[in-house]
mmCIF file of C-alpha atoms in Angstrom:
data_model
loop_
_atom_site.group_PDB
_atom_site.id
_atom_site.type_symbol
_atom_site.label_atom_id
_atom_site.label_comp_id
_atom_site.label_asym_id
_atom_site.label_seq_id
_atom_site.Cartn_x
_atom_site.Cartn_y
_atom_site.Cartn_z
ATOM 1 C CA UNK A 1167 -79.284 10.802 206.432
ATOM 2 C CA UNK A 1168 -76.719 11.084 203.715
ATOM 3 C CA UNK A 1169 -73.037 10.231 203.641
ATOM 4 C CA UNK A 1170 -70.429 10.091 200.908
ATOM 5 C CA UNK A 1171 -67.246 8.034 201.149
ATOM 6 C CA UNK A 1172 -64.009 8.779 199.293
ATOM 7 C CA UNK A 1173 -60.463 7.477 199.641
ATOM 8 C CA UNK A 1174 -58.444 9.910 201.742
ATOM 9 C CA UNK A 1175 -55.341 9.895 199.536
ATOM 10 C CA UNK A 1176 -54.320 8.873 196.026
ATOM 11 C CA UNK A 1177 -50.857 9.113 194.462
ATOM 12 C CA UNK A 1178 -50.086 8.938 190.738
ATOM 13 C CA UNK A 1179 -47.344 9.962 188.315
ATOM 14 C CA UNK A 1180 -47.384 12.688 185.708
ATOM 15 C CA UNK A 1181 -49.047 11.605 182.468
ATOM 16 C CA UNK A 1182 -50.953 8.766 184.105
ATOM 17 C CA UNK A 1183 -54.696 8.251 184.582
ATOM 18 C CA UNK A 1184 -56.280 8.226 188.038
ATOM 19 C CA UNK A 1185 -59.791 7.414 189.221
ATOM 20 C CA UNK A 1186 -61.240 8.860 192.425
ATOM 21 C CA UNK A 1187 -64.262 6.959 193.692
ATOM 22 C CA UNK A 1188 -67.250 8.222 195.627
ATOM 23 C CA UNK A 1189 -69.735 5.835 197.189
ATOM 24 C CA UNK A 1190 -72.780 7.184 198.873
ATOM 25 C CA UNK A 1191 -75.696 6.347 201.102
ATOM 26 C CA UNK A 1192 -78.560 8.691 200.483
ATOM 27 C CA UNK A 1193 -82.255 8.347 200.039
ATOM 28 C CA UNK A 1194 -82.316 10.407 196.888
ATOM 29 C CA UNK A 1195 -80.494 13.281 195.256
ATOM 30 C CA UNK A 1196 -80.555 15.441 192.156
ATOM 31 C CA UNK A 1197 -77.049 14.728 190.921
ATOM 32 C CA UNK A 1198 -73.395 14.202 191.826
ATOM 33 C CA UNK A 1199 -70.966 17.122 191.667
ATOM 34 C CA UNK A 1200 -67.184 17.214 191.814
ATOM 35 C CA UNK A 1201 -65.062 20.071 193.134
ATOM 36 C CA UNK A 1202 -61.296 20.643 193.115
ATOM 37 C CA UNK A 1203 -59.578 22.538 195.913
ATOM 38 C CA UNK A 1204 -55.919 23.533 195.977
ATOM 39 C CA UNK A 1205 -54.279 24.220 199.331
ATOM 40 C CA UNK A 1206 -55.601 27.496 200.682
ATOM 41 C CA UNK A 1207 -57.899 27.975 197.718
ATOM 42 C CA UNK A 1208 -61.604 27.976 196.933
ATOM 43 C CA UNK A 1209 -63.417 24.803 195.912
ATOM 44 C CA UNK A 1210 -63.733 24.984 192.124
ATOM 45 C CA UNK A 1211 -66.564 23.253 190.283
ATOM 46 C CA UNK A 1212 -65.392 20.520 187.893
ATOM 47 C CA UNK A 1213 -68.297 18.376 186.809
ATOM 48 C CA UNK A 1214 -71.907 17.371 187.416
ATOM 49 C CA UNK A 1215 -73.793 14.158 186.653
ATOM 50 C CA UNK A 1216 -77.562 14.432 186.798
ATOM 51 C CA UNK A 1217 -78.083 11.131 185.006
ATOM 52 C CA UNK A 1218 -76.280 7.802 184.986
ATOM 53 C CA UNK A 1219 -73.341 7.586 182.634
ATOM 54 C CA UNK A 1220 -70.180 9.401 181.711
ATOM 55 C CA UNK A 1221 -69.706 13.160 181.366
ATOM 56 C CA UNK A 1222 -66.497 14.329 179.701
ATOM 57 C CA UNK A 1223 -64.901 17.757 180.069
ATOM 58 C CA UNK A 1224 -61.441 17.877 178.577
ATOM 59 C CA UNK A 1225 -59.007 15.791 180.625
ATOM 60 C CA UNK A 1226 -61.628 15.202 183.313
ATOM 61 C CA UNK A 1227 -64.557 12.799 183.144
ATOM 62 C CA UNK A 1228 -67.145 11.920 185.749
ATOM 63 C CA UNK A 1229 -69.388 8.888 186.032
ATOM 64 C CA UNK A 1230 -72.529 8.084 187.988
ATOM 65 C CA UNK A 1231 -74.394 4.841 188.597
ATOM 66 C CA UNK A 1232 -77.414 5.336 190.840
ATOM 67 C CA UNK A 1233 -78.175 1.609 190.922
ATOM 68 C CA UNK A 1234 -74.686 0.950 192.357
ATOM 69 C CA UNK A 1235 -74.694 4.060 194.620
ATOM 70 C CA UNK A 1236 -71.361 4.922 193.094
ATOM 71 C CA UNK A 1237 -69.606 7.580 191.098
ATOM 72 C CA UNK A 1238 -66.090 8.491 190.127
ATOM 73 C CA UNK A 1239 -63.916 11.260 188.760
ATOM 74 C CA UNK A 1240 -61.389 10.264 186.116
ATOM 75 C CA UNK A 1241 -58.377 12.453 185.476
ATOM 76 C CA UNK A 1242 -56.297 11.757 182.370
ATOM 77 C CA UNK A 1243 -52.844 12.954 181.295
ATOM 78 C CA UNK A 1244 -52.101 14.000 184.849
ATOM 79 C CA UNK A 1245 -50.152 17.213 185.378
ATOM 80 C CA UNK A 1246 -48.368 18.439 188.468
ATOM 81 C CA UNK A 1247 -50.969 21.205 188.825
ATOM 82 C CA UNK A 1248 -53.650 18.528 189.338
ATOM 83 C CA UNK A 1249 -52.250 17.924 192.829
ATOM 84 C CA UNK A 1250 -55.171 19.046 194.998
ATOM 85 C CA UNK A 1251 -58.084 17.767 197.041
ATOM 86 C CA UNK A 1252 -61.149 16.504 195.205
ATOM 87 C CA UNK A 1253 -64.622 16.419 196.729
ATOM 88 C CA UNK A 1254 -67.798 14.736 195.597
ATOM 89 C CA UNK A 1255 -71.058 16.359 196.695
ATOM 90 C CA UNK A 1256 -74.793 15.844 196.354
ATOM 91 C CA UNK A 1257 -77.894 17.989 196.747
ATOM 92 C CA UNK A 1258 -80.450 15.767 198.396
ATOM 93 C CA UNK A 1259 -84.175 15.747 197.675
ATOM 94 C CA UNK A 1260 -86.226 17.911 200.028
ATOM 95 C CA UNK A 1261 -83.164 19.765 201.280
ATOM 96 C CA UNK A 1262 -83.237 22.768 198.997
ATOM 97 C CA UNK A 1263 -79.857 24.100 197.945
ATOM 98 C CA UNK A 1264 -77.770 22.470 200.655
ATOM 99 C CA UNK A 1265 -74.757 20.521 199.307
ATOM 100 C CA UNK A 1266 -73.468 17.518 201.249
ATOM 101 C CA UNK A 1267 -69.756 16.881 200.686
ATOM 102 C CA UNK A 1268 -67.547 13.858 201.028
ATOM 103 C CA UNK A 1269 -64.408 14.094 203.177
ATOM 104 C CA UNK A 1270 -62.252 14.684 200.117
ATOM 105 C CA UNK A 1271 -59.440 12.832 198.363
ATOM 106 C CA UNK A 1272 -55.972 14.346 198.367
ATOM 107 C CA UNK A 1273 -54.297 13.654 195.013
ATOM 108 C CA UNK A 1274 -50.530 13.846 194.813
ATOM 109 C CA UNK A 1275 -49.021 13.861 191.326
ATOM 110 C CA UNK A 1276 -45.342 12.858 191.245
ATOM 111 C CA UNK A 1277 -42.872 13.574 188.438
ATOM 112 C CA UNK B 932 -66.728 38.566 185.466
ATOM 113 C CA UNK B 933 -66.038 38.849 189.181
ATOM 114 C CA UNK B 934 -66.390 35.753 191.290
ATOM 115 C CA UNK B 935 -67.503 35.386 194.888
ATOM 116 C CA UNK B 936 -65.405 37.513 197.211
ATOM 117 C CA UNK B 937 -65.002 37.238 200.966
ATOM 118 C CA UNK B 938 -63.511 39.579 203.517
ATOM 119 C CA UNK B 939 -61.402 39.457 205.527
ATOM 120 C CA UNK B 940 -59.247 36.685 204.098
ATOM 121 C CA UNK B 941 -57.842 36.015 207.574
ATOM 122 C CA UNK B 942 -59.176 36.880 211.008
ATOM 123 C CA UNK B 943 -57.463 36.282 214.328
ATOM 124 C CA UNK B 944 -59.499 36.977 217.431
ATOM 125 C CA UNK B 945 -59.561 36.147 221.099
ATOM 126 C CA UNK B 946 -61.943 33.741 222.776
ATOM 127 C CA UNK B 947 -65.141 35.523 223.712
ATOM 128 C CA UNK B 948 -64.951 38.216 221.045
ATOM 129 C CA UNK B 949 -67.501 38.958 218.316
ATOM 130 C CA UNK B 950 -66.623 38.604 214.613
ATOM 131 C CA UNK B 951 -68.307 39.401 211.315
ATOM 132 C CA UNK B 952 -67.436 37.709 208.048
ATOM 133 C CA UNK B 953 -68.601 39.216 204.773
ATOM 134 C CA UNK B 954 -69.527 37.617 201.460
ATOM 135 C CA UNK B 955 -70.103 39.329 198.103
ATOM 136 C CA UNK B 956 -71.808 36.880 195.737
ATOM 137 C CA UNK B 957 -71.664 36.837 191.959
ATOM 138 C CA UNK B 958 -73.914 39.576 190.607
ATOM 139 C CA UNK B 959 -77.407 38.298 189.824
ATOM 140 C CA UNK B 960 -77.129 35.145 191.915
ATOM 141 C CA UNK B 961 -80.230 34.800 194.065
ATOM 142 C CA UNK B 962 -78.997 31.937 196.258
ATOM 143 C CA UNK B 963 -76.152 32.358 198.750
ATOM 144 C CA UNK B 964 -74.641 29.680 200.990
ATOM 145 C CA UNK B 965 -72.314 29.540 203.982
ATOM 146 C CA UNK B 966 -70.180 26.477 204.732
ATOM 147 C CA UNK B 967 -67.491 25.757 207.302
ATOM 148 C CA UNK B 968 -64.416 23.678 206.522
ATOM 149 C CA UNK B 969 -62.011 22.209 209.042
ATOM 150 C CA UNK B 970 -58.555 20.968 208.079
ATOM 151 C CA UNK B 971 -58.708 17.748 206.084
ATOM 152 C CA UNK B 972 -62.502 17.749 205.911
ATOM 153 C CA UNK B 973 -65.123 18.578 203.325
ATOM 154 C CA UNK B 974 -67.176 21.767 203.602
ATOM 155 C CA UNK B 975 -70.089 21.496 206.043
ATOM 156 C CA UNK B 976 -73.298 23.370 205.371
ATOM 157 C CA UNK B 977 -74.303 26.163 207.739
ATOM 158 C CA UNK B 978 -77.088 28.220 206.148
ATOM 159 C CA UNK B 979 -78.418 29.327 202.791
ATOM 160 C CA UNK B 980 -80.442 32.278 201.566
ATOM 161 C CA UNK B 981 -82.878 32.514 198.714
ATOM 162 C CA UNK B 982 -83.093 36.264 198.182
ATOM 163 C CA UNK B 983 -83.180 38.049 201.532
ATOM 164 C CA UNK B 984 -84.598 35.213 203.589
ATOM 165 C CA UNK B 985 -82.809 32.309 205.206
ATOM 166 C CA UNK B 986 -84.288 29.247 203.501
ATOM 167 C CA UNK B 987 -82.441 26.715 205.656
ATOM 168 C CA UNK B 988 -80.350 27.467 208.744
ATOM 169 C CA UNK B 989 -80.251 23.893 210.010
ATOM 170 C CA UNK B 990 -76.443 23.752 209.868
ATOM 171 C CA UNK B 991 -75.771 26.617 212.272
ATOM 172 C CA UNK B 992 -74.130 24.907 215.266
ATOM 173 C CA UNK B 993 -75.785 27.019 217.978
ATOM 174 C CA UNK B 994 -77.343 30.396 218.667
ATOM 175 C CA UNK B 995 -73.962 32.137 218.723
ATOM 176 C CA UNK B 996 -74.032 31.970 214.941
ATOM 177 C CA UNK B 997 -76.270 34.239 212.893
ATOM 178 C CA UNK B 998 -76.296 35.367 209.267
ATOM 179 C CA UNK B 999 -78.100 38.108 207.364
ATOM 180 C CA UNK B 1000 -78.603 39.154 203.770
ATOM 181 C CA UNK B 1001 -80.694 42.307 204.080
ATOM 182 C CA UNK B 1002 -80.776 43.412 200.442
ATOM 183 C CA UNK B 1003 -80.511 40.036 198.767
ATOM 184 C CA UNK B 1004 -76.887 40.504 197.738
ATOM 185 C CA UNK B 1005 -74.089 40.841 200.320
ATOM 186 C CA UNK B 1006 -74.289 38.536 203.329
ATOM 187 C CA UNK B 1007 -72.668 38.731 206.749
ATOM 188 C CA UNK B 1008 -72.024 35.771 209.027
ATOM 189 C CA UNK B 1009 -71.878 36.853 212.655
ATOM 190 C CA UNK B 1010 -70.332 34.839 215.467
ATOM 191 C CA UNK B 1011 -70.798 35.930 219.063
ATOM 192 C CA UNK B 1012 -68.652 34.901 222.048
ATOM 193 C CA UNK B 1013 -66.208 33.036 219.829
ATOM 194 C CA UNK B 1014 -64.740 29.762 221.059
ATOM 195 C CA UNK B 1015 -61.516 28.032 220.051
ATOM 196 C CA UNK B 1016 -63.605 25.337 218.355
ATOM 197 C CA UNK B 1017 -64.955 27.950 215.936
ATOM 198 C CA UNK B 1018 -61.534 28.107 214.267
ATOM 199 C CA UNK B 1019 -62.001 26.995 210.658
ATOM 200 C CA UNK B 1020 -62.268 28.284 207.107
ATOM 201 C CA UNK B 1021 -65.669 29.837 206.463
ATOM 202 C CA UNK B 1022 -66.658 29.478 202.818
ATOM 203 C CA UNK B 1023 -69.344 31.358 200.967
ATOM 204 C CA UNK B 1024 -70.897 30.221 197.682
ATOM 205 C CA UNK B 1025 -73.553 31.570 195.359
ATOM 206 C CA UNK B 1026 -75.678 30.194 192.543
ATOM 207 C CA UNK B 1027 -78.116 31.598 190.025
ATOM 208 C CA UNK B 1028 -80.861 29.698 191.821
ATOM 209 C CA UNK B 1029 -80.921 26.646 194.103
ATOM 210 C CA UNK B 1030 -80.892 24.210 191.176
ATOM 211 C CA UNK B 1031 -77.751 25.633 189.601
ATOM 212 C CA UNK B 1032 -74.039 25.118 190.249
ATOM 213 C CA UNK B 1033 -72.606 26.688 193.395
ATOM 214 C CA UNK B 1034 -69.492 28.838 192.966
ATOM 215 C CA UNK B 1035 -67.280 29.310 195.985
ATOM 216 C CA UNK B 1036 -65.275 32.207 197.312
ATOM 217 C CA UNK B 1037 -61.733 31.846 198.699
ATOM 218 C CA UNK B 1038 -62.951 31.714 202.293
ATOM 219 C CA UNK B 1039 -62.148 33.504 205.536
ATOM 220 C CA UNK B 1040 -59.658 31.738 207.777
ATOM 221 C CA UNK B 1041 -60.796 32.316 211.343
ATOM 222 C CA UNK B 1042 -58.438 31.605 214.213
ATOM 223 C CA UNK B 1043 -59.752 31.953 217.755
ATOM 224 C CA UNK B 1044 -56.976 32.136 220.342
#
């Protein structure tokens, strides 16, 4: 089976940098995705790593290391509007389009 | 362009009743997915369609749950004899094909009393 582990909560201050980790146990997957979800809102796609290494999209970066079974989302220059839940997800081999999500990390950005 | 839309946004029903939840995917997206999300949890897969056919329904919890996509666009998730444990947010997503990014709708919040 597959499982993804994330910290349940992270707190940081405005302007800071925060890293949200995702460790996984899976036999094989196509890539690691990250989604943001504000309270009562839809999960919104942020980033995707198909290969090992760093992907940068504006203030957000995502990293994957398949050899370490580990990835992370890095948020820079934090803003209050970044307060949300963040989910990592994978699409496993031989499971078609099904996404498997972590439990999510609730990020609180303080002034 | 328009994103994924879901109706109703909220549904309150009584235990034992039948409900239908609707999803309108992004135009041109061939793959459509249903997930269920409980408070404080990540979305859990229910079923996905490739075109009109259900490609994987392994996440449906039991035979009270059924979904259709008769014309390969709009999908309806049907829940019979609802139970209090069915209360959750039901999310729909679509993608151009199964390899591409999934885009989610705002969800239907189902409350079974």
